[in-house]
Amino acid sequence: MKYTLFNTSKLMSYTKVSTLSAIVRARSDNIRRICLSQGRFRSSVASTQPKEVEGGKEQHVDGCKVVKAVQADLISQTEKGTDGPTQKIAIDFDNTREAYKSKDNIELLRSLLVFKLCTFDFLVDKNKELMDLSKKVFGQQLFESLMKMTFYGQFVAGEDHNSIKPLIHKNQAFGVGSVLDYSVEEDLTQEECNHGIDHREKKYKAHRQFGDRRGGVISARTYFYADEAKCDNQMETFLNCIKASGGASVDGFSAIKMTALGRPQFLLQFSEVLVKWRRFFNLLAAHQGKSGMDALEQKLELGQLKESLTKLGVGNKDDIENWFTGEKLGSSGTIDLLDWNSLINDRTSISNLLVIPNYETGQLEPLLSKFTVEEEKQMKRMLQRVDVLAKHAVGNGVRLMVDAEQTYFQPAISRLTLEMQRIFNREKPIIFNTYQCYLKEAYDNVSVDVELSRREGWYFGAKLVRGAYMYQERSRAKEIGYEDPINPDYEATNRMYHKCLEFVLEEINQNRKANVMVASHNEDTVKFTLEKMNEMGLCPTENKVYFGQLLGMCDQISFPLGQAGFPVYKYVPYGPVNEVIPYLSRRALENRGIMKGSQRERSLLWKELKRRFLNGQILYKPVY
């Protein structure tokens, strides 16, 4: 099957639907570790006592020396297979000496101050107004100095790619890598939301009330479309970020957002196409009594499927027969969701295929309406920008992390990311997609994409997050009138996160082509991951399982993991003080929720300060 997403000479034929077809195919007292990776700071007192085995020889797993863990209270002892050796991993997240050895006392005091301020509702709710007032009272220069001593210094690495290098190198010396994220945001223009009502479903219509996509968003930055020149400027920003990541470290990531690279209206329309196409498959599955199953378990009997399509009037019998010929499609006698998606390609007569039943009217309708000439040009330029960034990442030895966004954009974003993975992840994982586990359909999305990577032989790369848009998504669904896409509660989201994570870990265990970043501040989730790695015998130095946290948060998780040899990364925002204020505002909001729910991080910070003072380390400085 040919994939022509990035062949821009073909993209202009969108009104003939061939463009759609091209896309849709589209180190310490209590740290024990089992492997010592190269080039990372190491704790010098981990137990190296060899595990006793028959014959008195040391054991190894995939080239990793197995060492005896004195305690295993975090990770239970398991065995990998009948002939595999016992392997233990245990990280003490209460060991403040290891967690904060990269920080001097001033930095610890700053963390305590910032986290404490985040617990005051008035300061958090009015943070933007208070920052504006501070600028007027103190002046710009003094205001910037105050910010760098507090919130900016806590959560932002610096103003440009040169000023952030010392922090990146210091973190790297203590085993923590970086995901560079230029965190400047744009202001909103809601003009597109004022235009007339179109034919699209409620979820995929521009809505004035939710035109500002920052509303109710805590953990993510937001871009707004102004014009094509602005998108070009934002692409240049991402290119500079990729260059900075390549120059600062040998194994870095760089983060991008699709909505910064083109007109969001295209993502809205494309998302609707993808969702309708998948919904049509679900309808046909229901006809065969296979609704309610996991996505990959829905295998449609080919004969019944052809009959249903003919009865629905989607095409004549001969046309439908031609759709299921060639490339082993339907050779097993069944069609699954991946087969169904592959029907839309250059060899298919899709002018008839892209007609589906309308649930409300009961009539057949085109799946896709035509774009204007200008919209086709905008779409083509967006895809060109994506292609430029991916090639630039490959050239600079940087992995590209595509951030997740709102559900009404996400199907298109995920499909475009998947197409990039098909092209650039052939030899190693370069492109990573992000999966939001607060979504009800998260597991289906992960499992379908893993299966596609397995069939086509490319490296699957995923970042798992809980999600950043919950309140906004719920409010929008209720106001506009469509089903809430979010799991009912936090515990359901936790279960979904662990279900998706376990699925990917199993895939890594069976097929070393999968890779995952566990992007979480939840200590229980990190422990869960370590347990599963232990059970499966996954070695940290294989670099298949990564961990990620935001700069300035949860150092008690990041640094013990890094010093024990695990690949762990901080999301490292940077940008001028004035321009990252929206980011700082979100950090204040997020930390209020975290700090009110638990005082653990502040308690650990106080514990380490007391330890240092009692040991005469009042002027403690990190050594690296």
Coordinates of C-alpha atoms in Angstrom, one line a residue:
M1 CA 0.0 0.0 0.0
K2 CA 1.3 3.5 -0.9
Y3 CA 1.3 6.3 1.7
T4 CA 1.6 9.7 0.1
L5 CA 0.9 12.1 3.0
F6 CA 4.1 14.0 2.5
N7 CA 4.1 14.0 -1.3
T8 CA 2.8 17.5 -1.6
S9 CA 2.3 17.4 -5.4
K10 CA -0.6 15.1 -4.7
L11 CA -2.2 17.1 -1.9
M12 CA -3.9 19.7 -4.1
S13 CA -6.4 17.1 -5.4
Y14 CA -8.3 17.1 -2.2
T15 CA -11.7 17.8 -3.9
K16 CA -11.1 14.5 -5.6
V17 CA -10.6 12.9 -2.2
S18 CA -7.2 11.5 -3.0
T19 CA -5.7 13.7 -0.4
L20 CA -7.9 12.3 2.3
S21 CA -6.9 8.8 1.1
A22 CA -3.3 9.6 1.5
I23 CA -3.8 10.8 5.0
V24 CA -6.3 8.3 6.4
R25 CA -4.3 5.3 5.4
A26 CA -4.0 6.9 7.2
R27 CA 22.5 6.3 43.4
S28 CA 22.1 6.1 47.1
D29 CA 21.7 4.6 50.5
N30 CA 18.4 3.0 49.6
I31 CA 18.5 2.9 45.8
R32 CA 19.0 -0.6 44.3
R33 CA 19.3 -1.1 40.6
I34 CA 19.9 -3.9 38.2
C35 CA 21.8 -2.1 35.4
L36 CA 24.3 0.7 35.1
S37 CA 23.8 2.7 31.9
Q38 CA 26.6 4.7 30.3
G39 CA 26.9 8.5 30.6
R40 CA 24.6 9.0 33.6
F41 CA 25.5 10.1 37.2
R42 CA 25.6 7.1 39.5
S43 CA 25.0 6.6 43.1
S44 CA 28.1 4.8 44.4
V45 CA 26.6 2.7 47.2
A46 CA 24.0 0.5 45.5
S47 CA 24.3 -3.1 46.5
T48 CA 26.5 -5.0 44.0
Q49 CA 26.3 -8.3 45.8
P50 CA 25.6 -10.9 43.1
K51 CA 22.5 -13.0 43.2
E52 CA 23.4 -16.5 44.3
V53 CA 22.5 -19.1 41.7
E54 CA 23.3 -22.7 41.1
G55 CA 26.9 -23.1 40.3
G56 CA 27.8 -19.8 42.1
K57 CA 27.8 -17.7 38.9
E58 CA 26.4 -14.2 38.5
Q59 CA 23.2 -13.8 36.4
H60 CA 22.6 -11.5 33.5
V61 CA 19.5 -10.3 31.6
D62 CA 20.0 -8.9 28.2
G63 CA 23.5 -7.8 29.1
C64 CA 22.5 -6.3 32.4
K65 CA 24.1 -7.6 35.6
V66 CA 21.6 -8.6 38.2
V67 CA 22.4 -7.3 41.7
K68 CA 20.8 -8.2 45.0
A69 CA 18.3 -5.7 46.4
V70 CA 18.4 -5.4 50.1
Q71 CA 14.8 -4.3 50.2
A72 CA 12.1 -4.8 47.7
D73 CA 9.2 -3.0 49.4
L74 CA 8.3 -1.1 46.2
I75 CA 8.7 -4.0 43.8
S76 CA 8.0 -7.6 44.5
Q77 CA 10.3 -10.3 43.4
T78 CA 9.3 -12.2 40.2
E79 CA 10.8 -14.4 37.6
K80 CA 10.8 -14.1 33.9
G81 CA 10.0 -17.4 32.3
T82 CA 11.3 -20.7 33.5
D83 CA 14.9 -20.2 32.6
G84 CA 15.2 -16.4 33.2
P85 CA 16.9 -15.0 36.2
T86 CA 15.2 -13.2 39.1
Q87 CA 15.4 -9.5 38.8
K88 CA 14.6 -6.7 41.3
I89 CA 14.1 -3.0 41.0
A90 CA 13.5 -0.8 44.1
I91 CA 13.6 3.0 44.2
D92 CA 13.3 4.8 47.5
F93 CA 11.3 7.9 46.7
D94 CA 11.6 9.1 50.4
N95 CA 15.4 9.5 50.1
T96 CA 15.6 13.2 50.0
R97 CA 19.4 13.2 49.8
E98 CA 19.3 11.6 46.4
A99 CA 16.1 13.4 45.3
Y100 CA 17.6 16.9 45.9
K101 CA 21.3 16.4 45.5
S102 CA 21.2 18.5 42.3
K103 CA 19.7 21.5 44.2
D104 CA 21.4 24.0 46.5
N105 CA 19.6 25.3 49.6
I106 CA 18.3 28.5 47.9
E107 CA 16.6 26.4 45.2
L108 CA 15.0 24.2 47.9
L109 CA 13.7 27.3 49.8
R110 CA 12.4 28.7 46.5
S111 CA 10.5 25.5 45.9
L112 CA 8.9 25.6 49.3
L113 CA 7.9 29.2 48.8
V114 CA 6.4 28.7 45.4
F115 CA 4.5 25.5 46.4
K116 CA 3.2 27.3 49.6
L117 CA 2.0 30.2 47.5
C118 CA 0.1 27.8 45.2
T119 CA -2.1 26.7 48.1
F120 CA -3.6 30.2 48.6
D121 CA -6.8 30.4 46.5
F122 CA -6.8 34.1 46.2
L123 CA -3.2 34.3 44.9
V124 CA -3.9 31.5 42.4
D125 CA -7.3 32.7 41.2
K126 CA -6.1 36.3 40.7
N127 CA -2.5 35.4 39.6
K128 CA -2.8 37.2 36.2
E129 CA -4.2 40.4 37.8
L130 CA -1.5 40.3 40.5
M131 CA 1.3 39.9 38.0
D132 CA -0.1 42.8 35.9
L133 CA -0.2 44.9 39.1
S134 CA 3.3 44.0 40.1
K135 CA 4.6 45.1 36.7
K136 CA 3.0 48.5 37.2
V137 CA 4.2 48.9 40.8
F138 CA 7.8 47.6 40.5
G139 CA 8.5 48.3 36.8
Q140 CA 9.4 45.7 34.2
Q141 CA 13.0 45.1 35.3
L142 CA 12.3 44.5 39.0
F143 CA 9.2 42.5 38.1
E144 CA 11.3 40.1 35.9
S145 CA 13.9 39.8 38.7
L146 CA 11.1 38.9 41.2
M147 CA 9.7 36.3 38.8
K148 CA 13.1 34.7 38.2
M149 CA 13.5 34.4 42.0
T150 CA 10.1 32.7 42.3
F151 CA 7.7 31.1 39.7
Y152 CA 9.8 31.7 36.6
G153 CA 12.9 30.3 38.2
Q154 CA 11.0 27.3 39.5
F155 CA 9.2 26.2 36.3
V156 CA 11.1 27.8 33.4
A157 CA 14.7 27.0 32.3
G158 CA 15.6 30.4 30.8
E159 CA 14.8 32.9 28.1
D160 CA 16.4 31.4 25.0
H161 CA 18.2 28.2 23.9
N162 CA 21.6 29.5 25.1
S163 CA 20.5 30.4 28.6
I164 CA 18.9 27.0 29.2
K165 CA 22.0 25.0 28.5
P166 CA 23.6 25.1 32.1
L167 CA 20.4 23.7 33.6
I168 CA 20.1 21.0 30.9
H169 CA 23.7 20.0 31.5
K170 CA 23.3 19.9 35.2
N171 CA 20.2 17.8 35.1
Q172 CA 21.9 15.5 32.6
A173 CA 24.8 15.1 35.0
F174 CA 22.3 13.7 37.6
G175 CA 20.7 11.3 35.1
V176 CA 17.8 13.5 33.9
G177 CA 17.3 14.4 30.3
S178 CA 15.2 17.1 28.7
V179 CA 12.1 17.6 26.5
L180 CA 12.5 21.1 25.2
D181 CA 9.3 23.1 25.0
Y182 CA 9.2 26.7 23.8
S183 CA 6.3 27.9 26.0
V184 CA 5.4 31.2 24.4
E185 CA 1.6 31.5 23.8
E186 CA -0.5 33.6 21.5
D187 CA -3.6 35.6 22.3
L188 CA -7.0 34.6 21.0
T189 CA -9.0 35.9 18.1
Q190 CA -12.5 34.4 18.1
E191 CA -13.4 35.7 14.6
E192 CA -13.7 32.2 13.1
C193 CA -16.3 31.3 15.7
N194 CA -18.6 34.2 14.6
H195 CA -19.0 32.8 11.0
G196 CA -22.2 31.2 10.0
I197 CA -23.4 27.8 11.1
D198 CA -22.3 24.9 8.9
H199 CA -23.5 21.4 8.4
R200 CA -21.1 19.7 10.7
E201 CA -21.9 17.8 13.9
K202 CA -22.0 19.7 17.1
K203 CA -18.7 18.5 18.4
Y204 CA -16.9 19.6 15.3
K205 CA -18.4 23.1 14.9
A206 CA -16.5 26.2 15.8
H207 CA -18.3 27.5 18.9
R208 CA -17.9 31.1 20.1
Q209 CA -18.1 30.3 23.8
F210 CA -15.2 27.9 23.5
G211 CA -13.2 29.8 20.9
D212 CA -10.6 30.5 23.5
R213 CA -9.2 27.0 23.9
R214 CA -7.3 28.0 27.1
G215 CA -10.5 28.1 29.1
G216 CA -10.5 25.5 31.8
V217 CA -7.1 24.3 30.7
I218 CA -4.4 23.8 33.3
S219 CA -1.6 21.6 32.0
A220 CA -1.1 22.6 28.3
R221 CA -0.2 25.5 26.2
T222 CA -2.5 26.7 23.4
Y223 CA -1.9 28.2 20.0
F224 CA -4.4 30.2 17.9
Y225 CA -4.5 30.6 14.2
A226 CA -3.9 34.1 12.9
D227 CA -2.6 33.6 9.3
E228 CA -0.2 31.5 7.4
A229 CA 2.8 33.8 8.1
K230 CA 2.2 33.2 11.8
C231 CA 2.2 29.5 11.3
D232 CA 5.5 29.8 9.5
N233 CA 6.9 31.8 12.4
Q234 CA 5.8 29.1 14.8
M235 CA 7.4 26.5 12.6
E236 CA 10.7 28.4 12.8
T237 CA 10.3 28.5 16.6
F238 CA 9.9 24.7 16.7
L239 CA 13.0 24.4 14.4
N240 CA 15.0 26.4 16.8
C241 CA 13.8 24.3 19.6
I242 CA 14.9 21.1 17.8
K243 CA 18.3 22.6 17.1
A244 CA 18.6 23.6 20.8
S245 CA 17.7 20.1 21.9
G246 CA 20.2 18.5 19.5
G247 CA 22.9 20.9 20.7
A248 CA 22.2 20.5 24.4
S249 CA 22.1 16.7 24.7
V250 CA 22.6 13.5 22.8
D251 CA 19.2 11.9 23.6
G252 CA 16.8 14.7 23.8
F253 CA 13.2 15.3 22.8
S254 CA 11.5 18.3 21.4
A255 CA 7.7 19.0 21.8
I256 CA 5.4 20.4 19.1
K257 CA 1.7 21.2 18.8
M258 CA -0.1 20.6 15.5
T259 CA -2.5 23.5 16.0
A260 CA 0.5 25.8 15.8
L261 CA 1.3 24.7 12.3
G262 CA -2.0 25.3 10.4
R263 CA -5.6 26.4 10.5
P264 CA -7.5 24.5 13.2
Q265 CA -10.6 24.4 11.0
F266 CA -8.8 21.8 8.8
L267 CA -8.1 19.7 11.9
L268 CA -11.8 20.0 12.9
Q269 CA -13.0 18.8 9.5
F270 CA -10.5 16.1 9.2
S271 CA -11.3 14.8 12.7
E272 CA -15.0 14.7 11.8
V273 CA -14.2 12.6 8.8
L274 CA -12.2 10.1 10.7
V275 CA -14.7 9.8 13.5
K276 CA -17.6 9.3 11.1
W277 CA -15.7 6.7 9.2
R278 CA -15.0 4.8 12.4
R279 CA -18.5 5.2 13.6
F280 CA -19.7 3.7 10.3
F281 CA -17.5 0.6 11.0
N282 CA -19.1 0.4 14.5
L283 CA -22.6 0.5 12.9
L284 CA -21.7 -2.4 10.6
A285 CA -20.2 -4.3 13.6
A286 CA -23.5 -3.8 15.4
H287 CA -25.3 -5.4 12.4
Q288 CA -23.2 -8.5 13.0
G289 CA -23.8 -8.5 16.8
K290 CA -20.3 -7.3 17.6
S291 CA -20.9 -4.0 19.4
G292 CA -19.4 -3.3 22.8
M293 CA -16.2 -5.2 22.0
D294 CA -12.7 -3.7 22.2
A295 CA -11.8 -2.2 18.8
L296 CA -9.4 -5.0 17.7
E297 CA -11.8 -7.7 18.7
Q298 CA -14.4 -6.5 16.2
K299 CA -13.8 -8.6 13.2
L300 CA -16.5 -8.4 10.6
E301 CA -17.5 -11.4 8.4
L302 CA -16.6 -10.3 4.9
G303 CA -19.7 -11.9 3.2
Q304 CA -22.1 -10.2 5.7
L305 CA -20.2 -6.9 5.3
K306 CA -20.5 -6.8 1.5
E307 CA -24.2 -7.6 1.9
S308 CA -24.8 -4.8 4.4
L309 CA -23.0 -2.3 2.3
T310 CA -25.0 -3.2 -0.8
K311 CA -28.3 -3.0 1.1
L312 CA -27.3 0.4 2.5
G313 CA -26.8 1.6 -1.1
V314 CA -23.2 2.6 -0.5
G315 CA -22.2 1.1 -3.8
N316 CA -23.1 -1.6 -6.3
K317 CA -22.1 -5.2 -5.8
D318 CA -19.2 -5.1 -8.3
D319 CA -17.7 -1.9 -6.8
I320 CA -17.9 -3.3 -3.2
E321 CA -16.3 -6.5 -4.4
N322 CA -13.4 -4.6 -5.8
W323 CA -12.9 -2.7 -2.5
F324 CA -11.9 -6.0 -0.8
T325 CA -9.5 -7.3 -3.3
G326 CA -5.7 -7.1 -3.4
E327 CA -3.0 -6.9 -0.7
K328 CA -4.5 -9.8 1.3
L329 CA -7.4 -7.6 2.4
G330 CA -10.2 -9.9 3.6
S331 CA -8.1 -13.0 2.8
S332 CA -8.9 -14.3 6.3
G333 CA -12.6 -14.0 5.7
T334 CA -12.9 -11.0 8.1
I335 CA -12.3 -7.3 8.1
D336 CA -11.1 -5.4 11.3
L337 CA -10.8 -1.7 11.9
L338 CA -7.3 -1.4 10.5
D339 CA -8.5 -3.1 7.3
W340 CA -11.5 -0.8 7.2
N341 CA -9.3 2.3 7.5
S342 CA -7.0 1.0 4.7
L343 CA -9.9 1.0 2.2
I344 CA -9.4 4.7 1.7
N345 CA -6.4 4.9 -0.6
D346 CA -5.5 5.7 -4.1
R347 CA -6.5 2.3 -5.5
T348 CA -10.1 2.6 -4.3
S349 CA -13.0 4.3 -6.1
I350 CA -14.0 6.3 -3.1
S351 CA -16.4 8.7 -4.6
N352 CA -19.1 6.2 -3.7
L353 CA -17.4 4.8 -0.7
L354 CA -17.4 8.1 1.1
V355 CA -21.2 8.0 1.4
I356 CA -22.5 7.0 4.8
P357 CA -25.9 6.8 6.5
N358 CA -26.9 9.9 8.5
Y359 CA -28.2 8.7 11.9
E360 CA -30.7 11.4 12.3
T361 CA -32.2 11.5 8.8
G362 CA -31.7 7.9 7.8
Q363 CA -30.4 9.2 4.4
L364 CA -27.1 8.6 2.7
E365 CA -24.8 11.7 2.7
P366 CA -21.3 12.5 1.6
L367 CA -18.7 11.9 4.2
L368 CA -16.6 14.9 3.1
S369 CA -17.6 18.2 1.7
K370 CA -15.3 20.1 -0.6
F371 CA -12.7 22.5 0.6
T372 CA -12.2 25.8 -1.1
V373 CA -9.1 26.4 -3.1
E374 CA -7.6 28.5 -0.3
E375 CA -8.4 25.9 2.3
E376 CA -6.6 23.3 0.1
K377 CA -3.5 25.5 0.0
Q378 CA -3.6 26.0 3.8
M379 CA -3.9 22.3 4.3
K380 CA -1.0 21.6 1.9
R381 CA 1.2 24.2 3.8
M382 CA 0.4 22.6 7.1
L383 CA 1.5 19.2 5.9
Q384 CA 4.7 20.7 4.5
R385 CA 5.5 22.2 7.9
V386 CA 5.0 18.9 9.6
D387 CA 7.3 17.2 7.1
V388 CA 10.0 19.9 7.6
L389 CA 9.9 19.5 11.4
A390 CA 10.1 15.7 11.2
K391 CA 13.1 15.7 8.8
H392 CA 14.8 18.4 10.9
A393 CA 14.4 16.2 14.0
V394 CA 16.0 13.2 12.2
G395 CA 18.9 15.4 11.0
N396 CA 19.6 16.7 14.5
G397 CA 19.2 13.3 16.3
V398 CA 16.2 14.6 18.2
R399 CA 13.0 12.7 18.9
L400 CA 9.8 14.6 18.3
M401 CA 7.0 14.6 20.9
V402 CA 3.6 15.5 19.4
D403 CA 1.4 16.9 22.1
A404 CA -2.2 15.9 22.5
E405 CA -4.9 18.6 22.3
Q406 CA -8.7 18.8 22.5
T407 CA -10.8 15.8 21.4
Y408 CA -12.4 17.7 18.5
F409 CA -8.8 18.1 17.1
Q410 CA -7.2 14.9 18.4
P411 CA -8.4 12.3 15.7
A412 CA -6.7 14.4 13.0
I413 CA -3.6 15.1 15.1
S414 CA -3.2 11.4 15.9
R415 CA -3.7 10.4 12.3
L416 CA -1.1 12.9 11.0
T417 CA 1.3 11.8 13.8
L418 CA 0.8 8.2 12.8
E419 CA 1.6 9.0 9.2
M420 CA 4.8 10.6 10.4
Q421 CA 5.6 7.5 12.4
R422 CA 5.1 5.3 9.3
I423 CA 7.7 7.3 7.4
F424 CA 10.2 8.2 10.1
N425 CA 10.1 5.4 12.6
R426 CA 11.3 2.7 10.3
E427 CA 14.8 2.3 11.9
K428 CA 14.2 3.7 15.4
P429 CA 11.6 5.7 17.3
I430 CA 11.7 9.3 16.2
I431 CA 8.1 10.4 16.4
F432 CA 6.1 9.9 19.6
N433 CA 2.3 10.4 19.8
T434 CA 0.5 11.4 23.0
Y435 CA -2.4 9.5 24.4
Q436 CA -4.7 11.1 26.9
C437 CA -5.9 8.4 29.3
Y438 CA -8.8 10.4 30.8
L439 CA -10.6 9.7 27.5
K440 CA -13.0 6.8 27.4
E441 CA -11.6 5.6 24.1
A442 CA -7.9 5.8 25.1
Y443 CA -7.4 2.0 25.3
D444 CA -8.9 1.5 21.8
N445 CA -6.7 4.2 20.4
V446 CA -3.5 2.8 21.9
S447 CA -4.2 -0.8 21.0
V448 CA -5.2 -0.1 17.4
D449 CA -2.1 2.0 16.8
V450 CA 0.2 -0.6 18.4
E451 CA -1.4 -3.3 16.2
L452 CA -0.8 -1.2 13.1
S453 CA 2.8 -0.6 13.9
R454 CA 3.2 -4.4 14.4
R455 CA 1.7 -5.2 11.0
E456 CA 3.7 -2.6 9.2
G457 CA 6.9 -3.1 11.0
W458 CA 7.7 0.4 12.3
Y459 CA 8.7 1.5 15.8
F460 CA 5.7 2.5 18.0
G461 CA 6.4 5.6 20.2
A462 CA 3.9 6.8 22.8
K463 CA 3.7 9.3 25.6
L464 CA 0.9 8.4 28.1
V465 CA -0.6 11.3 30.0
R466 CA -3.8 11.6 32.1
G467 CA -4.9 14.7 30.2
A468 CA -5.0 18.5 30.3
Y469 CA -8.4 19.5 29.1
M470 CA -10.9 17.8 31.4
Y471 CA -12.9 20.7 32.7
Q472 CA -13.0 22.4 29.3
E473 CA -14.0 19.2 27.5
R474 CA -16.8 18.5 30.0
S475 CA -18.2 22.0 29.9
R476 CA -18.1 22.1 26.1
A477 CA -19.9 18.7 25.7
K478 CA -22.6 19.8 28.1
E479 CA -23.1 23.2 26.6
I480 CA -23.1 22.2 22.9
G481 CA -24.8 18.9 23.5
Y482 CA -22.7 15.8 22.8
E483 CA -21.5 12.9 24.8
D484 CA -18.9 13.6 27.5
P485 CA -15.7 12.0 26.2
I486 CA -14.0 12.0 29.6
N487 CA -13.9 9.1 32.1
P488 CA -16.4 9.6 34.9
D489 CA -13.8 10.1 37.7
Y490 CA -10.2 10.2 38.6
E491 CA -10.1 6.5 39.6
A492 CA -11.5 5.5 36.2
T493 CA -8.8 7.6 34.6
N494 CA -6.1 5.8 36.7
R495 CA -7.5 2.4 35.7
M496 CA -7.4 3.5 32.1
Y497 CA -3.9 4.8 32.4
H498 CA -2.6 1.6 33.9
K499 CA -4.5 -0.5 31.3
C500 CA -3.0 1.4 28.4
L501 CA 0.5 1.3 30.0
E502 CA 0.3 -2.4 30.7
F503 CA -0.7 -3.1 27.1
V504 CA 2.3 -1.1 25.8
L505 CA 4.7 -2.8 28.3
E506 CA 3.4 -6.2 27.1
E507 CA 4.1 -5.2 23.5
I508 CA 7.6 -4.1 24.5
N509 CA 8.2 -7.4 26.2
Q510 CA 7.1 -9.3 23.2
N511 CA 8.3 -7.0 20.4
R512 CA 11.2 -4.6 21.2
K513 CA 9.9 -2.1 18.6
A514 CA 7.5 -0.4 21.0
N515 CA 8.5 2.5 23.2
V516 CA 6.6 4.5 25.9
M517 CA 7.1 7.5 28.0
V518 CA 5.3 7.4 31.4
A519 CA 4.5 11.1 31.7
S520 CA 3.1 11.2 35.2
H521 CA 3.5 13.0 38.6
N522 CA 1.7 10.1 40.2
E523 CA 4.1 8.2 42.4
D524 CA 1.8 5.1 42.4
T525 CA 1.8 5.0 38.6
V526 CA 5.6 5.1 38.6
K527 CA 5.7 2.3 41.1
F528 CA 3.2 0.3 39.0
T529 CA 5.5 0.7 36.0
L530 CA 8.6 -0.5 38.0
E531 CA 6.6 -3.5 39.1
K532 CA 5.6 -4.4 35.6
M533 CA 9.2 -3.9 34.3
N534 CA 10.3 -6.2 37.1
E535 CA 7.8 -8.8 36.3
M536 CA 8.7 -8.7 32.6
G537 CA 12.4 -8.4 33.0
L538 CA 12.6 -5.1 31.1
C539 CA 16.0 -3.6 31.6
P540 CA 16.2 0.2 32.1
T541 CA 19.2 0.5 29.8
E542 CA 17.2 -0.8 26.8
N543 CA 15.7 2.6 26.7
K544 CA 12.2 1.3 25.9
V545 CA 10.5 2.8 28.9
Y546 CA 11.0 6.4 29.7
F547 CA 9.6 8.6 32.6
G548 CA 8.7 12.2 32.3
Q549 CA 7.8 15.1 34.7
L550 CA 7.5 18.8 34.4
L551 CA 10.5 21.0 35.3
G552 CA 10.2 22.2 38.9
M553 CA 7.8 19.4 40.0
C554 CA 8.2 16.0 41.5
D555 CA 12.0 16.0 41.7
Q556 CA 11.6 13.2 44.3
I557 CA 10.5 11.0 41.5
S558 CA 12.7 12.2 38.6
F559 CA 16.1 12.3 40.1
P560 CA 16.1 9.0 42.0
L561 CA 15.0 7.3 38.8
G562 CA 17.7 9.0 36.8
Q563 CA 20.5 8.3 39.2
A564 CA 19.4 4.6 39.3
G565 CA 19.8 4.4 35.5
F566 CA 16.3 4.8 34.2
P567 CA 15.7 7.1 31.2
V568 CA 13.8 10.0 32.8
Y569 CA 13.1 13.4 31.3
K570 CA 12.0 16.8 32.5
Y571 CA 9.7 18.9 30.2
V572 CA 11.8 22.0 30.0
P573 CA 9.9 25.2 29.0
Y574 CA 11.8 28.3 28.0
G575 CA 11.0 31.8 26.7
P576 CA 11.0 35.5 27.7
V577 CA 9.5 36.3 31.1
N578 CA 6.6 38.3 29.8
E579 CA 5.7 35.8 27.1
V580 CA 5.6 32.7 29.4
I581 CA 3.2 34.2 31.9
P582 CA 0.3 32.1 30.7
Y583 CA 2.4 29.0 31.3
L584 CA 3.3 30.2 34.8
S585 CA -0.4 30.9 35.5
R586 CA -1.2 27.3 34.6
R587 CA 1.6 26.0 36.8
A588 CA 0.1 27.9 39.7
L589 CA -3.3 26.4 39.1
E590 CA -2.0 22.9 38.7
N591 CA 0.1 23.1 41.8
R592 CA -2.8 24.3 43.8
G593 CA -4.6 21.0 43.0
I594 CA -1.6 18.9 43.8
M595 CA -0.6 20.7 47.0
K596 CA -4.1 20.7 48.4
G597 CA -4.4 17.0 47.8
S598 CA -1.0 16.2 49.3
Q599 CA 1.7 18.0 51.2
R600 CA 4.2 15.3 50.4
E601 CA 6.6 17.3 48.2
R602 CA 6.8 20.1 50.7
S603 CA 7.4 17.7 53.5
L604 CA 10.3 16.1 51.6
L605 CA 11.8 19.5 50.9
W606 CA 11.6 20.4 54.6
K607 CA 13.1 17.1 55.5
E608 CA 16.1 17.6 53.3
L609 CA 16.7 21.2 54.5
K610 CA 16.7 20.0 58.1
R611 CA 19.1 17.2 57.3
R612 CA 21.5 19.6 55.6
F613 CA 21.3 22.1 58.5
L614 CA 21.9 19.4 61.1
N615 CA 24.9 18.1 59.1
G616 CA 26.4 21.6 58.7
Q617 CA 25.6 21.8 55.0
I618 CA 24.2 25.4 55.2
L619 CA 26.2 26.4 52.0
Y620 CA 25.6 23.1 50.2
K621 CA 26.4 23.2 46.5
P622 CA 25.8 20.4 44.0
V623 CA 28.9 18.7 42.7
Y624 CA 28.9 17.3 39.2

